[in-house]
Amino acid sequence: MGNEEAVFFSRVLTELTLSFHIIYATIGVGVPLMIMIAQWVGIKKQDEHYTLLARRWTRGYVITVAVGVVTGTAIGLQLSLLWPNFMELAGNVIALPLFMETFAFFFEAIFLGIYLYTWDRFKNQKRHLMLLIPVALGASFSAIFITIVNAFMNAPQGFDLVKGQLVNVRPIIAMFNPAMPTKVAHVLVTAYMTSAFVLASIGAYRLLKGSSHTYHKKALFLTMKLGFVFSIAAAIIGDFSGKYLAEYQPEKLAAAEWHFETEEGAPLMLYGVLADDEVKYAIKIPYALSFLAHSSLYSSVIGLDQFAEEDIPPLYIHYLFDVMVTIGMWMVGLSVSYLAGMWLRWRFISSKWFRWLLVLAGPLSIIAIEAGWWLAEVGRQPWILRGIMRTSTAATTSGQVDTMLWLFCGLYLILGIGSMLVLWRMFRRNPVEQEIADRRAEKAGDIKWTLK
Amino acid sequence: MDLEIIGITVLGVFLFGYIIVASIDFGAGFFNAYSALTGRQHILTKVIQRYLSPVWEVTNVFLVFFFVGIVGFFPKTAYYYGSTLLVPASIAIILLAIRGAYYAFTIYGGLKHRRYTLLYGLTGLFIPASLSIVLTISEGGFVQLERSGPVLDYWSLFTSPLSWSIVVLSLTSVLYISAVFLTWYSQKAKDWGAVKLLRRYALGWSLPAIITAAGIIVEMRTHNPEHYSRLLELWWMFGLSVLLFAGTVYLLWKRIAYGLAFALLTGQFALAFLAYGISHYPYLMYPHLTIYDSFTNEAMATALVIAFIAGLGLLLPSLYLLLRLFLFNKEYVQGNRDDHV
């Protein structure tokens, strides 16, 4: 295998692993927070439905966490296996957050184990809820540290480059690079948003399939409220991300927006296709790109004309941008209309077609997450470490990457199908109506026993 | 003390931790599968699952710590080991992934099938075997430096008696460590049927474990004379280690103090591990890579050490809580409580 092939297959394998891992990772970051909120509401209102919600979500969460952990281990090792030259260089500057991530993950793993096996152990329910805080914190901090590493790849700093050697390394400066605030915030908030909508999908699906239990209605209402808050936050942070790109990675912004010529008062292109270097069928929003980039309608936005051909990312990232932004906006609209409908008692929100739209919310959010990460990663090309190291020089020279690619394809297929089947069976065999009845019977039994 | 030494010590701690907890885990899976095959599953399954359930995720983290840490402290290892280990490490990842995920699927998801029990048991043997290749490679002679980068010579790896001895050692010690620990654990669980069976396994695997370990030292004489002579200089550490081994076997034989027996076993492996580590110094991979020429810069090393200390401050109390609630909690261990979600 020539080295070009090794680079190509290394990229494909990394893309595959990341695309698969990110689904479980996103759920893994967001769902603990949702469980925490549900359990807290349950204690506060003394409403067993919310407690049961927390309990059932936790059961599903364990399955996704398991897949998240093992695929996370995979990507962690693949960084060194597929990109040894990159890790040799980057390890000198950005190893700190990677190392801290394992601590956060360790912390989460320990308390998740405790939380799972102590559901009825404490008299005071609040104590049990406290055990979830380290789980949620650990999950979110894992995301923060790993995103810091990714931010560093986009905006490397905290070292000097002398004759190809990194000197005068400042690990903390490297962590707090310019890409870090927007990236970290965006990743966290979209993880919470996606998790809320995924859980909302489940509630909506149960309602659609004939169950009219208040349990599902409460679940849907709670998750849609949370989804609304986080989707608004995601949109605002998305705007800040645009401003960051304009300042520090103008080529990424220009490629994503098909902004070819540097100009003042630049319009924002939405949709459209690129045929023979010409943009067709696009919606042009006048001045919007200037506003996105610099908060002013007339400011100048750097176009692709300022960059050498070999430094420009592939232009198809515009489609990824479209997908991400469209879904994001759709989610804001959907949750607003649902909440307004609940408030004003509009009837359409309990209609079949609207519930189907709610069911779609979860899968769509996951598609948006995928598009967003593809945009982030492909948009950084041709660099693996922007301005310092090209992807083509970072990869392994091993000749067996293609075989490994097939092996991992098989692995993800097994894990993907396995986890879905298990989740499906788990909740089908023990529907919520049944569990509520069982728990009541159990409680009644306890009381009888104490009276004796 | 040199930062390099501190760095390799930190990594050594994680690696040793992984060797012990993962061995228990791998062996437990194997014994479970073996007892299913021989129709004795009812004796072992309960006690094994009660131990594994709350800790399986923690086991994995030790490994992640080690490989993230080694690239942090010694970035050049990414270049030397990353390029050469693609195939064996990928296979280990895939097996670990299937093992971990299907463990959760069966325990939490109610996916019960003999097939998974057997698969789980088998991966417990294949994973240590594939991971042990790293140890073999570090002895040198299997990696050629070509113009494009370091390349692993599979032919000499697979035909070398050293690599097969290390594979066998990894298997025997996994089964031995696991059996001794589980004997103790089932005694705490007051599960006498399991104690009886596991004690037999422990005694059965003790001799193979010590013989294969001694065999490696002999292999080293021809494979890597430099390392061999350094190993011999530390004869007293290995001697102490053998004494501890004898203590474990004696206690098991006499059916007394299984907890102490496991403690002695940990001491035995710790001493041998330490002696092996010292004799390996300063090489990370003979003869290409030492801890000095692969070390990161001072600023990063200091930051990592500080992060390590701060992290331990957070983790040790949490680990203590985990052990107190499950491993050393009578009610839980004896199966009187099951507060699973």
XYZ file of N, CA and C in Angstrom, chain A residues 54-56 58-59 62-63 65-67 69-71 73-74 76-78 80-82 84-85 87-89 91-96 98-103 105-121 131 169-171 396-398 400-401 404 407-408 411 414-415 418-419 422 425-426 429 435 439, chain B residues 10 14 53-54 56-58 60-65 67-69 71-73 75-76 78-79 81-83 85-87 89-91 93-94 96-98 100-102 104-105 107-112 148-150 154 295-297 299-300 303-304 307-308 311-312 314-315 318-319 321-322 325-326 329 332 337-341:
468
model
N -36.739 8.745 35.748
C -35.293 8.744 35.983
C -34.772 7.313 35.990
N -35.538 6.446 36.616
C -35.121 5.068 36.752
C -35.043 4.354 35.398
N -36.053 4.571 34.607
C -36.087 3.893 33.299
C -35.067 4.482 32.336
N -32.258 5.702 33.243
C -30.958 5.187 33.685
C -30.697 3.809 33.093
N -31.743 2.985 33.088
C -31.569 1.632 32.570
C -31.153 1.639 31.102
N -27.415 3.011 30.663
C -26.293 2.098 30.905
C -25.865 1.403 29.608
N -26.853 1.042 28.810
C -26.536 0.361 27.551
C -25.758 1.291 26.623
N -24.051 3.923 27.480
C -22.744 4.217 28.067
C -21.753 3.114 27.746
N -22.210 1.862 27.838
C -21.303 0.755 27.574
C -20.707 0.885 26.176
N -21.550 1.175 25.183
C -21.045 1.319 23.817
C -20.155 2.567 23.721
N -18.295 3.855 26.071
C -17.002 3.589 26.715
C -16.092 2.811 25.779
N -16.625 1.745 25.193
C -15.728 0.910 24.395
C -15.326 1.600 23.085
N -16.244 2.372 22.488
C -15.834 3.066 21.262
C -14.925 4.239 21.598
N -12.690 4.133 23.985
C -11.383 3.492 24.098
C -10.785 3.300 22.705
N -11.641 2.918 21.776
C -11.164 2.697 20.402
C -10.588 3.980 19.810
N -9.535 6.596 21.318
C -8.360 7.003 22.081
C -7.099 6.302 21.598
N -7.210 5.004 21.352
C -6.042 4.263 20.875
C -5.774 4.525 19.400
N -6.861 4.695 18.647
C -6.667 4.917 17.209
C -5.900 6.207 16.927
N -3.307 7.219 18.359
C -1.883 6.870 18.295
C -1.588 5.863 17.191
N -2.552 4.974 16.929
C -2.300 3.919 15.950
C -2.343 4.457 14.523
N -3.273 5.368 14.267
C -3.457 5.841 12.891
C -2.710 7.148 12.622
N 0.310 8.424 14.273
C 1.442 8.444 15.208
C 2.265 9.733 15.125
N 2.427 10.270 13.921
C 3.257 11.474 13.798
C 2.586 12.675 14.448
N 0.398 12.494 16.981
C 0.413 12.357 18.429
C 1.798 12.606 19.001
N 2.823 12.258 18.238
C 4.178 12.509 18.712
C 4.387 14.013 18.894
N 3.876 14.781 17.920
C 4.036 16.242 17.984
C 3.072 16.851 18.992
N 1.333 15.447 21.362
C 1.456 14.966 22.725
C 2.287 15.900 23.581
N 3.242 16.576 22.949
C 4.098 17.502 23.683
C 3.351 18.707 24.219
N 2.253 19.075 23.568
C 1.606 20.335 23.918
C 0.211 20.141 24.509
N -0.502 19.110 24.062
C -1.921 19.034 24.400
C -2.253 17.742 25.159
N -1.212 17.080 25.691
C -1.472 15.834 26.428
C -2.247 16.078 27.718
N -2.121 17.286 28.265
C -2.736 17.546 29.572
C -4.248 17.323 29.588
N -6.064 15.627 27.552
C -6.332 14.209 27.273
C -6.212 13.394 28.551
N -5.168 13.700 29.315
C -4.912 13.001 30.564
C -6.024 13.298 31.559
N -6.441 14.551 31.615
C -7.491 14.929 32.566
C -8.823 14.299 32.181
N -9.012 14.106 30.877
C -10.259 13.495 30.433
C -10.412 12.104 31.038
N -9.289 11.366 31.106
C -9.400 10.020 31.666
C -9.798 10.086 33.145
N -9.319 11.111 33.838
C -9.729 11.261 35.232
C -11.228 11.529 35.336
N -13.482 10.727 33.272
C -14.167 9.510 32.860
C -14.141 8.476 33.993
N -13.009 8.372 34.675
C -12.853 7.460 35.789
C -13.855 7.813 36.892
N -13.903 9.087 37.195
C -14.801 9.623 38.214
C -16.244 9.248 37.886
N -16.609 9.466 36.627
C -17.956 9.145 36.168
C -18.230 7.644 36.300
N -17.264 6.831 35.878
C -17.463 5.379 35.884
C -17.689 4.861 37.298
N -16.887 5.353 38.236
C -17.016 4.885 39.618
C -18.406 5.210 40.156
N -18.826 6.464 39.982
C -20.102 6.851 40.573
C -21.287 6.282 39.821
N -21.115 6.024 38.536
C -22.208 5.375 37.821
C -22.438 3.980 38.387
N -21.333 3.266 38.637
C -21.450 1.945 39.250
C -22.192 2.025 40.575
N -21.822 3.019 41.392
C -22.471 3.162 42.700
C -23.943 3.527 42.526
N -24.198 4.510 41.667
C -25.572 4.998 41.470
C -26.508 3.867 41.036
N -26.018 3.050 40.094
C -26.850 1.980 39.550
C -27.292 0.985 40.609
N -26.387 0.712 41.538
C -26.663 -0.376 42.472
C -27.123 0.097 43.842
N -27.545 1.359 43.917
C -27.983 1.847 45.233
C -29.366 2.479 45.155
N -30.202 1.980 44.220
C -31.481 2.671 44.005
C -32.384 2.678 45.226
N -32.426 1.590 45.975
C -33.342 1.595 47.123
C -32.580 1.508 48.428
N -31.312 1.874 48.364
C -30.483 1.654 49.539
C -30.627 2.779 50.562
N -25.476 11.158 44.361
C -24.512 10.277 43.699
C -24.483 10.489 42.198
N 7.014 25.272 25.618
C 5.628 24.791 25.687
C 4.939 25.310 26.949
N 3.718 25.826 26.746
C 2.906 26.264 27.891
C 1.561 25.542 27.833
N 1.443 24.434 28.555
C 0.248 23.573 28.422
C -1.069 24.292 28.698
N -0.157 7.035 9.721
C 0.724 5.884 9.836
C 1.213 5.478 8.450
N 2.295 4.700 8.421
C 2.771 4.192 7.136
C 2.448 2.706 7.015
N 1.693 2.209 7.979
C 1.373 0.789 7.979
C 0.551 0.399 6.753
N -1.646 -2.064 6.670
C -2.821 -2.894 6.990
C -4.048 -2.086 7.393
N -4.028 -0.769 7.119
C -5.135 0.048 7.604
C -6.458 -0.369 6.978
N -7.986 -3.229 8.765
C -8.518 -2.793 10.056
C -9.858 -2.087 9.863
N -12.520 -4.610 9.710
C -12.770 -5.188 11.022
C -13.617 -4.250 11.880
N -13.260 -2.974 11.859
C -14.011 -2.031 12.692
C -15.433 -1.817 12.167
N -17.300 -4.447 13.723
C -17.498 -4.183 15.148
C -18.656 -3.216 15.370
N -21.995 -4.742 14.753
C -22.408 -5.605 15.866
C -22.889 -4.772 17.043
N -22.123 -3.738 17.381
C -22.476 -2.927 18.542
C -23.752 -2.132 18.298
N -26.702 -4.604 18.160
C -26.852 -5.171 19.500
C -27.482 -4.184 20.461
N -26.970 -2.958 20.482
C -27.482 -2.005 21.466
C -28.935 -1.640 21.181
N -31.208 -4.610 22.216
C -31.300 -4.752 23.662
C -32.216 -3.679 24.244
N -35.871 -4.486 23.353
C -36.433 -5.583 24.144
C -36.657 -5.195 25.591
N -35.693 -4.443 26.119
C -35.744 -4.067 27.518
C -37.042 -3.329 27.856
N -40.494 -5.452 27.057
C -40.841 -6.502 28.004
C -41.377 -5.943 29.306
N -44.738 -1.680 35.141
C -43.790 -1.392 36.209
C -44.460 -0.616 37.344
N -44.630 -1.945 41.133
C -44.061 -1.208 42.267
C -45.104 -0.976 43.355
N 4.456 6.659 37.538
C 3.013 6.876 37.435
C 2.399 5.858 36.480
N -0.392 2.527 37.014
C -1.614 2.235 36.259
C -1.535 0.870 35.585
N -20.320 -6.830 38.279
C -21.286 -5.834 37.837
C -20.917 -4.387 38.139
N -20.624 -4.033 39.405
C -20.378 -2.602 39.615
C -18.997 -2.137 39.175
N -17.002 -3.319 36.287
C -16.424 -3.646 34.980
C -15.931 -2.415 34.232
N -16.668 -1.301 34.415
C -16.294 -0.098 33.672
C -14.981 0.469 34.191
N -14.795 0.337 35.509
C -13.587 0.862 36.141
C -12.345 0.151 35.608
N -11.726 -0.991 32.672
C -11.337 -0.446 31.384
C -10.544 0.852 31.521
N -10.913 1.644 32.532
C -10.304 2.968 32.654
C -8.809 2.870 32.942
N -8.397 1.827 33.707
C -6.973 1.692 33.983
C -6.169 1.600 32.690
N -6.707 0.866 31.727
C -6.010 0.722 30.454
C -5.939 2.060 29.722
N -7.085 2.764 29.705
C -7.118 4.055 29.021
C -6.095 4.992 29.661
N -6.052 4.993 30.980
C -5.080 5.801 31.701
C -3.676 5.516 31.221
N -2.531 4.142 28.398
C -2.071 4.528 27.048
C -2.171 6.021 26.801
N -3.077 6.690 27.474
C -3.094 8.153 27.347
C -1.884 8.727 28.077
N -1.589 8.172 29.246
C -0.466 8.655 30.033
C 0.861 8.472 29.327
N 1.545 8.335 26.133
C 1.727 9.290 25.042
C 1.953 10.699 25.609
N 1.362 10.962 26.777
C 1.563 12.260 27.416
C 2.988 12.434 27.910
N 3.480 11.468 28.669
C 4.824 11.591 29.235
C 5.902 11.301 28.188
N 5.896 11.148 24.356
C 5.181 11.245 23.066
C 5.802 10.403 21.961
N 7.100 10.160 22.023
C 7.729 9.388 20.945
C 7.211 7.954 20.895
N 4.257 7.156 20.740
C 3.181 7.139 19.747
C 3.759 6.768 18.394
N 4.954 7.298 18.105
C 5.570 7.040 16.813
C 6.048 5.579 16.726
N 5.508 2.824 18.905
C 4.530 1.763 19.169
C 3.264 1.934 18.331
N 2.845 3.190 18.122
C 1.636 3.430 17.331
C 1.761 2.834 15.945
N 2.912 3.069 15.293
C 3.072 2.582 13.925
C 3.115 1.068 13.886
N 2.019 -1.212 16.268
C 1.004 -2.014 16.958
C -0.364 -1.984 16.297
N -0.478 -1.365 15.130
C -1.801 -1.184 14.523
C -2.630 -2.459 14.561
N -2.070 -3.543 14.090
C -2.873 -4.771 13.991
C -3.157 -5.404 15.360
N -3.033 -4.149 18.375
C -3.832 -3.279 19.254
C -5.262 -3.159 18.744
N -5.438 -3.102 17.413
C -6.798 -3.027 16.886
C -7.592 -4.268 17.256
N -6.926 -5.418 17.161
C -7.624 -6.661 17.519
C -8.011 -6.631 18.996
N -8.578 -3.977 20.803
C -9.688 -3.021 20.983
C -11.001 -3.670 20.615
N -11.004 -4.367 19.475
C -12.260 -4.954 18.998
C -12.771 -5.980 19.993
N -12.009 -6.142 23.219
C -12.419 -5.425 24.429
C -13.793 -4.805 24.249
N -14.034 -4.246 23.048
C -15.299 -3.567 22.784
C -16.453 -4.557 22.818
N -16.273 -5.687 22.136
C -17.348 -6.676 22.114
C -17.594 -7.194 23.522
N -16.903 -5.756 26.498
C -17.499 -4.762 27.391
C -18.963 -4.525 27.066
N -19.251 -4.332 25.784
C -20.619 -4.011 25.388
C -21.550 -5.183 25.681
N -21.114 -6.390 25.319
C -22.016 -7.522 25.527
C -22.154 -7.887 26.989
N -22.535 -5.555 29.287
C -23.641 -4.675 29.674
C -24.959 -5.179 29.098
N -24.904 -5.654 27.862
C -26.137 -6.128 27.224
C -26.750 -7.290 28.008
N -26.058 -8.234 31.284
C -26.370 -7.950 32.686
C -27.541 -6.977 32.814
N -27.474 -5.880 32.077
C -28.497 -4.850 32.226
C -29.628 -5.026 31.231
N -29.322 -5.621 30.101
C -30.305 -5.663 29.034
C -31.049 -6.989 28.945
N -30.702 -7.930 29.819
C -31.425 -9.197 29.837
C -31.167 -10.071 28.629
N -30.059 -9.835 27.930
C -29.719 -10.669 26.778
C -28.998 -11.897 27.320
N -29.697 -13.001 27.452
C -29.049 -14.161 28.063
C -28.935 -15.285 27.054
N 10.446 4.703 5.813
C 9.094 5.233 6.002
C 8.685 5.247 7.470
N 9.418 4.507 8.296
C 9.064 4.460 9.711
C 9.303 3.084 10.284
N 8.996 2.888 11.560
C 9.205 1.581 12.182
C 8.211 0.546 11.666
N 6.385 -9.479 11.500
C 5.450 -10.468 12.033
C 6.044 -11.873 12.040
N 11.183 11.558 26.118
C 10.436 12.294 27.125
C 9.883 13.612 26.590
N 8.746 14.005 27.161
C 8.137 15.272 26.777
C 8.918 16.422 27.409
N 8.446 17.647 27.176
C 9.148 18.800 27.747
C 8.834 18.931 29.229
N 7.698 21.436 31.028
C 6.446 22.098 31.411
C 5.295 21.104 31.384
N 5.241 20.297 30.312
C 4.147 19.335 30.191
C 4.257 18.271 31.275
N 3.048 19.611 34.515
C 1.590 19.750 34.491
C 0.916 18.396 34.662
N 1.461 17.381 33.993
C 0.851 16.048 34.077
C 0.964 15.488 35.495
N -1.549 17.230 37.617
C -2.886 16.722 37.304
C -3.078 15.342 37.904
N -2.014 14.544 37.856
C -2.084 13.190 38.400
C -2.365 13.218 39.901
N -5.821 14.499 40.529
C -6.784 13.466 40.129
C -6.875 12.354 41.159
N -5.710 11.956 41.689
C -5.728 10.903 42.702
C -6.489 11.344 43.937
N -8.972 13.048 44.024
C -10.402 12.907 43.731
C -10.797 11.428 43.663
N -9.893 10.637 43.103
C -10.257 9.255 42.787
C -10.150 8.303 43.958
N -13.146 8.142 46.068
C -14.273 7.561 45.330
C -14.108 6.055 45.195
N -12.874 5.629 44.894
C -12.631 4.194 44.778
C -12.902 3.514 46.110
N -14.980 4.456 48.358
C -16.435 4.365 48.521
C -16.992 3.180 47.740
N -16.517 3.024 46.509
C -16.985 1.925 45.652
C -16.687 0.576 46.311
N -18.818 -0.022 49.429
C -20.232 -0.306 49.179
C -20.458 -1.689 48.583
N -19.481 -2.174 47.823
C -19.733 -3.414 47.105
C -18.785 -4.538 47.477
N -18.841 -4.883 51.407
C -20.111 -4.736 52.097
C -20.765 -6.098 52.210
N -24.180 -6.758 50.547
C -24.151 -6.828 49.091
C -23.452 -8.105 48.626
N -28.764 -7.927 49.314
C -29.281 -6.680 48.787
C -29.104 -6.662 47.287
N -30.114 -6.233 46.595
C -29.927 -5.973 45.182
C -30.713 -4.723 44.861
N -30.033 -3.603 44.892
C -30.740 -2.338 44.691
C -30.524 -1.814 43.283
N -30.346 -2.742 42.366
C -30.082 -2.325 40.996
C -31.280 -1.575 40.417
N -30.944 -0.582 39.616
C -31.953 0.262 38.988
C -32.949 -0.584 38.208
